[in-house]
Backbone as ProteinMPNN parsed JSONL, in Angstrom:
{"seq_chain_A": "XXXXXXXXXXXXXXXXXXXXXXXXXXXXXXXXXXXXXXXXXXXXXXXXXXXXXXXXXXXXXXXXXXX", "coords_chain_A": {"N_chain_A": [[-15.219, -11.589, 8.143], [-18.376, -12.745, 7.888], [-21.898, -14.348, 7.007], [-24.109, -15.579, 8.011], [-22.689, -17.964, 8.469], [-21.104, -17.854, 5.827], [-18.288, -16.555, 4.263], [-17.475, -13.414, 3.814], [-15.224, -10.966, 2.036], [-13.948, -8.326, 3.888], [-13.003, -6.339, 1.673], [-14.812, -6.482, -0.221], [-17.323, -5.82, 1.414], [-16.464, -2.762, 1.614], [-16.275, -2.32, -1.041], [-18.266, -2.058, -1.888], [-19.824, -0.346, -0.079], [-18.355, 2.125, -0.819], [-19.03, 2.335, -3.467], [-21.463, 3.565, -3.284], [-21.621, 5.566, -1.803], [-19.513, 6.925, -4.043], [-21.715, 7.202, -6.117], [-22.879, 9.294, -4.813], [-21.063, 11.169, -4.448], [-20.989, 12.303, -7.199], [-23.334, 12.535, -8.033], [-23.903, 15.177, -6.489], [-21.865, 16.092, -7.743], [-22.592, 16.444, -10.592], [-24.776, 18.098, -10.05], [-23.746, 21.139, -9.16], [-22.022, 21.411, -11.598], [-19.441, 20.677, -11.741], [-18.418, 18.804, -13.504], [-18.109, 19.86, -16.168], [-15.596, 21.302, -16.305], [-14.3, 18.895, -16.493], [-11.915, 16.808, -17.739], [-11.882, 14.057, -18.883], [-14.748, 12.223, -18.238], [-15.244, 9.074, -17.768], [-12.983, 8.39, -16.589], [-12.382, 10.633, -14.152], [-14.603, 9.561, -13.097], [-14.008, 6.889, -11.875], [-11.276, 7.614, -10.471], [-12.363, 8.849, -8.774], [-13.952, 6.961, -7.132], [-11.734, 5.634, -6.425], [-10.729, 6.412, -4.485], [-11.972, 7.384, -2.898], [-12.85, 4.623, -1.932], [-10.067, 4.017, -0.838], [-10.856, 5.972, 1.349], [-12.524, 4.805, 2.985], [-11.675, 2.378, 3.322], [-9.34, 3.331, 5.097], [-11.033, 3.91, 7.149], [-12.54, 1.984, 7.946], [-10.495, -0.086, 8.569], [-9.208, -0.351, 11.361], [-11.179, -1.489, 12.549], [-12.045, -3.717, 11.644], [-11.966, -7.033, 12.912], [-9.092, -8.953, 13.401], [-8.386, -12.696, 11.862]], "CA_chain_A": [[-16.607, -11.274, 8.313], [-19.463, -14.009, 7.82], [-23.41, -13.419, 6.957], [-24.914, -16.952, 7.955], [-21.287, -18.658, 7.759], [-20.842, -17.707, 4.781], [-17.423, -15.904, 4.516], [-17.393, -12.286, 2.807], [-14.179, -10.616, 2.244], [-14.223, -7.124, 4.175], [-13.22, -5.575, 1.006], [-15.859, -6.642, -0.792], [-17.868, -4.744, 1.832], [-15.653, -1.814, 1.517], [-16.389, -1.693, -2.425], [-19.973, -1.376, -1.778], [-20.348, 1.092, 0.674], [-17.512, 2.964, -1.516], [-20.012, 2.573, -4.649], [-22.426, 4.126, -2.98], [-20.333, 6.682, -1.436], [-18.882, 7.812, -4.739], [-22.512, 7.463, -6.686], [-23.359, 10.147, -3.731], [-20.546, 12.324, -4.755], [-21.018, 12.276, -8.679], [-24.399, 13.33, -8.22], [-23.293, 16.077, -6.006], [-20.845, 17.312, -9.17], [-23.5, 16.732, -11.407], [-25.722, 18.91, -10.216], [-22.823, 21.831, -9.665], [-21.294, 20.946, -12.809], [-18.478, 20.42, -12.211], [-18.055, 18.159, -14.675], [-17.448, 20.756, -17.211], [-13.953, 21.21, -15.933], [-13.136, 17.322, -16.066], [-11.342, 15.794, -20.051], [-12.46, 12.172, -19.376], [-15.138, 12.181, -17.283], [-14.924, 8.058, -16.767], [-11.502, 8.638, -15.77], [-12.435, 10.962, -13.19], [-15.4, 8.742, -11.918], [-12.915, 6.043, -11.667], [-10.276, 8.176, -9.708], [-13.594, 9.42, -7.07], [-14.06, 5.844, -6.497], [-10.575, 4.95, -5.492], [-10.041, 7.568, -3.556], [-13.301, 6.908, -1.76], [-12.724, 3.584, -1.381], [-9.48, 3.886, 0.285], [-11.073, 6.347, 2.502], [-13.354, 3.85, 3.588], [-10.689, 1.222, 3.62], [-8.792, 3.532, 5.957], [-12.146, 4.155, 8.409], [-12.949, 0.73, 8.918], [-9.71, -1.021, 8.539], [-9.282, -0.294, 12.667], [-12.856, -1.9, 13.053], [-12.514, -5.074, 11.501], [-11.339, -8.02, 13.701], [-8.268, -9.901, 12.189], [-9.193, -13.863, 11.693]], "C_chain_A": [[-17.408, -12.395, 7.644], [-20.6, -13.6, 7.858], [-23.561, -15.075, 6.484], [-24.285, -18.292, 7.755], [-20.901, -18.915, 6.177], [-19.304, -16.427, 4.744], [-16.989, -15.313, 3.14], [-16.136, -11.368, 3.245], [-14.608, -8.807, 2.636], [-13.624, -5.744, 3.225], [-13.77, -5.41, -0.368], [-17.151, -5.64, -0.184], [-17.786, -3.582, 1.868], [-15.987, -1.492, 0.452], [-17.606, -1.265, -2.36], [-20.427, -0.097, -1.281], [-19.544, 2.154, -0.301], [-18.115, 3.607, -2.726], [-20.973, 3.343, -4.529], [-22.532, 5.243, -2.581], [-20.056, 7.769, -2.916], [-20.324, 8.241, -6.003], [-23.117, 8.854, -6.005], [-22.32, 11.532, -4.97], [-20.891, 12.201, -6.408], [-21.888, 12.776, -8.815], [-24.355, 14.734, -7.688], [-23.064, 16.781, -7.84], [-21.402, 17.202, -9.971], [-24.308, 18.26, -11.319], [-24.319, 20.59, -9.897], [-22.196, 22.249, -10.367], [-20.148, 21.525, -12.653], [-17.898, 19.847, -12.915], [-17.609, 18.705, -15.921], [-16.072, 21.239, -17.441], [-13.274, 19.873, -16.331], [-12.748, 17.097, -17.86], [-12.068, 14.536, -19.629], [-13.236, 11.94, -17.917], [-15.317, 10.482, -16.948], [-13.67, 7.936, -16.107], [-11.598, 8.986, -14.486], [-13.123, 10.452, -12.386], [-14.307, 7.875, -11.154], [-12.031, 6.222, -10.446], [-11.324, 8.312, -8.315], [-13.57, 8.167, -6.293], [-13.156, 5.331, -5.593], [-9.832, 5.793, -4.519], [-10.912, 7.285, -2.339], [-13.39, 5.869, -0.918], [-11.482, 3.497, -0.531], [-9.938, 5.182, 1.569], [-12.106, 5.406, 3.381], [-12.587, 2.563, 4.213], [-10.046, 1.748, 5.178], [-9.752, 3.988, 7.375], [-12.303, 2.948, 8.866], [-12.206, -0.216, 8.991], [-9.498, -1.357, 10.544], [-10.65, -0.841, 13.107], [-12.945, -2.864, 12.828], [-11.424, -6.326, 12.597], [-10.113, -8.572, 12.612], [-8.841, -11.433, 12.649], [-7.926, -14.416, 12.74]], "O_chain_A": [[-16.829, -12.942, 6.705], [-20.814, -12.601, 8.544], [-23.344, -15.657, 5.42], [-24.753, -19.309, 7.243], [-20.521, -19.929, 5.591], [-19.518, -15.367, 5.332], [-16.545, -15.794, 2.097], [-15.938, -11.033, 4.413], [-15.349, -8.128, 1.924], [-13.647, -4.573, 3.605], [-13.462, -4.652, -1.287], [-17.829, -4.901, -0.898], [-18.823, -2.972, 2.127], [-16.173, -0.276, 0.401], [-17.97, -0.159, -2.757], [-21.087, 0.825, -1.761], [-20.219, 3.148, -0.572], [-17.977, 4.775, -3.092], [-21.454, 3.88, -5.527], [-23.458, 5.981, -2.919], [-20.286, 8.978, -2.948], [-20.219, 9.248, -6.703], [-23.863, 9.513, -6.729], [-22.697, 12.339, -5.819], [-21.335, 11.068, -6.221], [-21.841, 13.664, -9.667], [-24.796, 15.579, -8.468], [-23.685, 17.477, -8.644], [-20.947, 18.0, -10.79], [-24.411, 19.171, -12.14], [-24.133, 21.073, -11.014], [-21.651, 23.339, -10.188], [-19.771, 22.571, -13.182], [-16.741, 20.199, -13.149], [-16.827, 18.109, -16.661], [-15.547, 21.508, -18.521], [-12.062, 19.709, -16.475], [-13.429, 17.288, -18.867], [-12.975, 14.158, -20.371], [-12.721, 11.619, -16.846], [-15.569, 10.33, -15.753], [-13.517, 7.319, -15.053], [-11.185, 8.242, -13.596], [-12.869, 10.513, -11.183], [-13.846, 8.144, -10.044], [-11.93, 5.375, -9.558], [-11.079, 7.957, -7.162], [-13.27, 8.129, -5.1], [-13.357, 4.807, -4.498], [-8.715, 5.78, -4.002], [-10.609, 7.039, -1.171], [-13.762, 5.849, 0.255], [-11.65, 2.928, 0.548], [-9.303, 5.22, 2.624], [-12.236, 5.608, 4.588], [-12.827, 1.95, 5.253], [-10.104, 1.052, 6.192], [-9.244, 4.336, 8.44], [-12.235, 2.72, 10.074], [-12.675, -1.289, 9.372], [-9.644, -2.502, 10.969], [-11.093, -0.456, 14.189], [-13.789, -3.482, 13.476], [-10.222, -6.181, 12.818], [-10.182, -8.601, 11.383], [-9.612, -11.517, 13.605], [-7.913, -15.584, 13.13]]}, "name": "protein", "num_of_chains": 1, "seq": "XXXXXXXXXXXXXXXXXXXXXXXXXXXXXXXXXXXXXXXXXXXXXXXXXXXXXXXXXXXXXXXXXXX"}
């Protein structure tokens, strides 16, 4: 992927949308509190993220062109 020939790795794009994604859900379990359940709540951010992110990985991996 390229933005003006400039060449950005598509999971660089992947972390973003993922960041944004998992800032979504956190606020979610904020306001629920679930957080009261979690021991280490950066742990669990952590875990949302990479979970998130490979769901994102695995949505748009079929979408990106190979080079």
């Amino acid at each position: 992927m390229d933005i003006h020939g400039v060449f950005v790795s598509p999971l660089l794009v992947w972390g973003v949308i993922a960041f944004l994604i998992s800032m979504a859900v956190r606020w979610v379990l904020r306001l629920v509190g679930a957080y009261r359940m979690v021991w280490h709540r950066p742990l669990f951010d952590l875990a949302v993220y990479v979970i998130v992110l490979g769901g994102v990985a695995a949505l748009f991996a079929h979408h990106t062109p190979l080079p």
